[in-house]
Coordinates of C-alpha atoms in Angstrom, one line a residue:
M1444 CA 0.0 0.0 0.0
N1445 CA 1.3 3.4 -0.9
E1446 CA 1.9 5.5 2.2
R1447 CA 3.9 8.4 0.7
T1448 CA 2.4 11.8 0.6
C1449 CA 2.8 14.4 -2.2
V1450 CA 6.3 15.8 -2.1
R1451 CA 5.0 19.2 -2.9
G1452 CA 3.0 19.3 0.4
C1453 CA -0.4 19.3 -1.3
T1454 CA -3.3 19.1 1.2
I1455 CA -7.0 18.1 1.0
P1456 CA -9.3 21.2 1.3
G1457 CA -11.4 21.1 4.5
E1458 CA -9.6 18.0 5.9
H1459 CA -7.4 18.4 9.0
T1460 CA -4.8 16.4 10.9
A1461 CA -5.3 15.5 14.5
Q1462 CA -2.6 18.1 15.4
C1463 CA -4.3 21.0 13.6
L1464 CA -4.6 24.0 16.0
R1465 CA -7.5 25.7 14.2
D1466 CA -9.8 25.2 17.1
R1467 CA -7.3 25.5 19.9
V1468 CA -5.6 28.9 19.4
L1469 CA -6.9 32.5 19.4
S1470 CA -10.3 31.3 20.8
G1471 CA -11.1 29.3 17.6
A1472 CA -10.2 32.2 15.3
A1473 CA -7.3 30.4 13.6
E1474 CA -7.8 29.7 10.0
C1475 CA -6.9 26.5 8.2
A1476 CA -8.2 25.7 4.8
G1477 CA -7.0 22.1 5.1
C1478 CA -3.8 20.4 6.4
L1479 CA -4.3 16.7 5.8
P1480 CA -1.7 15.7 3.2
V1481 CA -2.7 14.2 -0.1
M1482 CA -1.3 10.8 -0.8
A1483 CA 1.2 10.5 -3.7
R1484 CA 0.2 8.6 -6.8
P1485 CA 1.7 5.1 -6.8
G1486 CA 5.1 5.0 -8.3
V1487 CA 5.8 8.7 -8.1
L1488 CA 6.4 11.4 -5.5
V1489 CA 3.5 13.7 -6.5
C1490 CA -0.2 13.5 -6.0
Q1491 CA -2.7 12.4 -8.7
Q1492 CA -3.8 16.0 -9.4
D1493 CA -0.2 17.2 -10.0
W1494 CA 0.4 14.2 -12.3
D1495 CA -2.8 14.9 -14.3
R1496 CA -2.0 18.5 -14.7
F1497 CA 1.6 17.8 -15.7
I1498 CA 0.7 15.2 -18.3
G1499 CA -2.4 17.2 -19.5
G1500 CA -0.4 20.4 -19.9
L1501 CA 2.3 18.7 -21.9
E1502 CA -0.2 16.9 -24.1
I1503 CA -1.5 20.3 -25.4
V1504 CA 1.6 22.5 -25.2
A1505 CA 2.5 22.1 -28.9
D1506 CA -1.0 23.1 -30.0
L1507 CA -0.9 25.9 -27.4
V1508 CA 2.3 27.4 -28.9
A1509 CA 0.7 27.1 -32.4
H1510 CA -2.4 28.8 -31.1
L1511 CA -0.4 31.6 -29.6
R1512 CA 1.3 32.0 -33.0
T1513 CA -2.1 32.6 -34.5
V1514 CA -2.8 35.2 -31.9
I1515 CA 0.4 36.9 -32.9
D1516 CA -0.4 36.6 -36.6
P1517 CA -4.0 35.6 -37.4
M1518 CA -3.0 34.8 -41.0
K1519 CA -1.2 31.7 -39.7
A1520 CA -4.4 30.4 -38.3
A1521 CA -5.3 28.4 -41.4
Q1522 CA -2.3 26.2 -40.9
Y1523 CA -3.7 24.9 -37.6
G1524 CA -7.4 24.8 -38.4
E1525 CA -8.4 28.1 -36.8
R1526 CA -11.3 29.9 -38.3
V1527 CA -10.4 33.1 -40.0
S1528 CA -12.9 35.4 -41.7
T1529 CA -11.8 36.8 -45.1
S1530 CA -15.1 38.3 -46.2
R1531 CA -14.0 41.9 -45.4
V1532 CA -10.8 43.7 -45.5
H1533 CA -9.6 45.2 -42.3
A1534 CA -6.5 47.0 -41.2
P1535 CA -3.9 44.7 -39.6
A1536 CA -4.5 44.1 -35.9
P1537 CA -1.6 45.2 -33.6
L1538 CA 0.6 42.4 -32.4
D1539 CA -0.3 40.9 -29.0
L1540 CA 3.1 41.2 -27.4
N1541 CA 1.9 39.2 -24.4
A1542 CA 1.3 36.3 -26.8
V1543 CA 4.8 36.7 -28.2
D1544 CA 6.3 36.6 -24.8
A1545 CA 4.1 33.6 -23.7
A1546 CA 4.9 31.6 -26.8
D1547 CA 8.7 32.1 -26.4
Q1548 CA 8.7 31.6 -22.6
I1549 CA 6.7 28.3 -22.8
T1550 CA 8.9 27.1 -25.7
Q1551 CA 12.0 27.7 -23.7
L1552 CA 10.5 26.3 -20.5
V1553 CA 9.5 22.9 -22.1
I1554 CA 12.7 22.5 -24.1
G1555 CA 14.8 23.5 -21.1
Q1556 CA 13.1 20.9 -18.9
A1557 CA 13.4 18.2 -21.5
E1558 CA 17.2 18.9 -21.9
F1559 CA 17.7 19.1 -18.1
H1560 CA 16.1 15.6 -17.8
G1561 CA 18.3 14.0 -20.5
D1562 CA 16.7 14.8 -23.9
Q1563 CA 19.6 14.7 -26.4
T1564 CA 17.6 16.3 -29.3
D1565 CA 19.4 19.2 -30.9
Y1566 CA 17.1 22.1 -30.2
R1567 CA 19.7 24.6 -31.6
G1568 CA 19.9 26.7 -28.4
W1569 CA 16.1 27.4 -28.2
R1570 CA 16.3 26.6 -24.4
D1571 CA 18.0 30.0 -24.0
H1572 CA 16.6 32.0 -26.9
V1573 CA 13.9 31.5 -29.5
P1574 CA 15.2 33.1 -32.7
A1575 CA 13.4 36.1 -34.0
G1576 CA 11.2 35.2 -36.8
A1577 CA 11.2 31.5 -36.0
S1578 CA 8.4 29.7 -37.8
A1579 CA 5.3 28.4 -36.1
E1580 CA 5.9 25.0 -37.7
L1581 CA 9.4 24.7 -36.2
A1582 CA 8.2 25.9 -32.8
Y1583 CA 5.4 23.3 -32.9
M1584 CA 7.8 20.5 -33.9
Y1585 CA 10.4 21.4 -31.2
V1586 CA 8.0 21.9 -28.4
G1587 CA 6.1 18.8 -29.3
S1588 CA 9.3 16.7 -29.3
A1589 CA 10.3 18.1 -25.9
A1590 CA 6.9 17.5 -24.4
E1591 CA 6.8 13.9 -25.8
Y1592 CA 10.1 13.2 -24.1
L1593 CA 8.9 14.5 -20.7
I1594 CA 5.7 12.5 -21.0
E1595 CA 7.5 9.3 -21.9
H1596 CA 9.9 9.8 -18.9
A1597 CA 7.4 11.2 -16.5
Q1598 CA 7.4 8.1 -14.3
T1599 CA 11.1 8.4 -13.7
I1600 CA 11.3 12.2 -13.5
L1601 CA 8.4 12.5 -11.0
N1602 CA 9.9 9.8 -8.8
G1603 CA 13.3 11.4 -8.5
R1604 CA 15.0 14.2 -6.6
F1605 CA 13.7 16.9 -8.9
A1606 CA 10.0 15.8 -8.9
A1607 CA 8.8 18.8 -6.9
D1608 CA 11.0 21.3 -8.8
T1609 CA 9.8 20.0 -12.2
I1610 CA 6.1 20.3 -11.2
N1611 CA 6.7 23.8 -9.8
T1612 CA 8.6 24.9 -12.8
I1613 CA 6.2 23.7 -15.5
L1614 CA 2.9 24.3 -13.7
Y1615 CA 3.5 27.1 -11.3
G1616 CA 6.7 28.9 -12.2
R1617 CA 7.2 32.6 -12.7
G1618 CA 6.2 34.2 -16.0
W1619 CA 4.1 32.5 -18.6
T1620 CA 3.3 28.8 -18.0
I1621 CA 1.1 26.4 -19.9
H1622 CA -1.8 27.0 -17.6
R1623 CA -1.5 30.8 -17.4
A1624 CA -1.4 31.1 -21.1
T1625 CA -4.4 28.7 -21.5
E1626 CA -6.4 30.9 -19.1
R1627 CA -5.4 34.0 -21.0
W1628 CA -6.0 32.6 -24.5
P1629 CA -8.5 29.7 -23.9
R1630 CA -9.4 27.1 -26.4
T1631 CA -12.2 25.4 -24.6
Q1632 CA -14.2 22.5 -25.9
K1633 CA -18.0 22.8 -26.3
P1634 CA -20.2 21.7 -23.4
Y1635 CA -22.2 18.5 -23.8
I1636 CA -25.0 16.6 -22.0
A1637 CA -23.6 14.0 -19.6
D1638 CA -24.6 10.4 -20.2
A1639 CA -26.1 9.8 -16.8
P1640 CA -29.1 11.5 -15.1
C1641 CA -28.6 14.0 -12.3
P1642 CA -28.0 12.1 -9.0
N1643 CA -30.1 14.7 -7.2
C1644 CA -33.2 15.2 -9.3
G1645 CA -33.0 12.2 -11.7
M1646 CA -33.4 14.4 -14.9
K1647 CA -31.0 13.9 -17.8
T1648 CA -30.1 17.5 -17.9
V1649 CA -26.5 17.6 -16.5
I1650 CA -24.3 19.8 -18.7
A1651 CA -20.6 18.9 -18.7
T1652 CA -18.1 21.7 -19.5
P1653 CA -14.6 20.3 -20.4
P1654 CA -11.6 22.0 -18.9
P1655 CA -9.3 24.0 -21.2
I1656 CA -6.4 21.7 -20.1
P1657 CA -6.6 17.9 -19.8
G1658 CA -6.1 16.8 -16.3
D1659 CA -8.2 19.6 -14.7
P1660 CA -11.7 18.5 -13.6
T1661 CA -14.7 18.8 -15.9
Q1662 CA -17.5 21.1 -14.6
Y1663 CA -20.9 19.5 -14.2
Q1664 CA -24.1 21.5 -13.7
C1665 CA -27.7 20.3 -13.7
R1666 CA -30.1 22.6 -15.6
S1667 CA -33.1 21.2 -13.6
C1668 CA -31.9 21.7 -10.1
P1669 CA -29.0 23.4 -8.2
W1670 CA -26.8 20.3 -8.2
A1671 CA -23.2 20.8 -9.4
H1672 CA -20.0 18.8 -9.4
N1673 CA -16.6 20.0 -10.1
T1674 CA -14.2 17.9 -8.0
Q1675 CA -11.9 15.2 -9.1
D1676 CA -14.1 12.5 -7.7
D1677 CA -13.4 9.6 -10.0
A1678 CA -16.4 7.6 -9.0
M1679 CA -18.9 10.4 -9.6
T1680 CA -17.2 11.4 -12.9
A1681 CA -17.3 7.8 -14.1
Y1682 CA -21.0 7.7 -13.3
L1683 CA -21.7 10.9 -15.1
E1684 CA -19.8 9.8 -18.2
G1685 CA -21.6 6.4 -18.2
E1686 CA -18.4 4.4 -17.5
P1687 CA -18.7 0.9 -16.0
A1688 CA -18.2 0.9 -12.2

């Protein structure tokens, strides 16, 4: 049985250890959002949520960089299936310099982490500097290759001495990260009706809204009653998606 807790110190909201002082100091005024540690995913040193966000972010990062390139230059959108209207002629939109910075920082971040963890691919120094005028196609290829390496070696990387640092750098580091860029320039999937009826009212009117990043929880909201579900409860999610128990 796995008895290791998440190396990043993740805790369960609203759950407390027996030693928690929230009710025993300052006349009960102490605040604690939750201090019971989250168990690590079997085989690695981080929790399931960190694992899911790590893998999910890397799975979309090449498409994200390509998407940011379409934000920088909408005329490149057709290369990646983005919808571009050409029915009217407009003056060129100003460059979104934040998107430029985000694309470059995320590219350097992912390539840098891949090289740090042993990727021998020749990325031509992109870890330190993305060349001015670099094509979206080459950025997509390089970032995709680096992300694939990190996914393939995730079990080893997240069970080693740099597990916490790797998660912190890719998911929560300074500057632009995969998650911050996705929140700023989202590419959300369309909501759909869940397979199962609402567990509260029994009506088949539960709307599921997928997260912008795989690994984050899907949001469920019933249109017939106030019931909602947005936690990573695998049993409830499996029920709503019609998966066998």
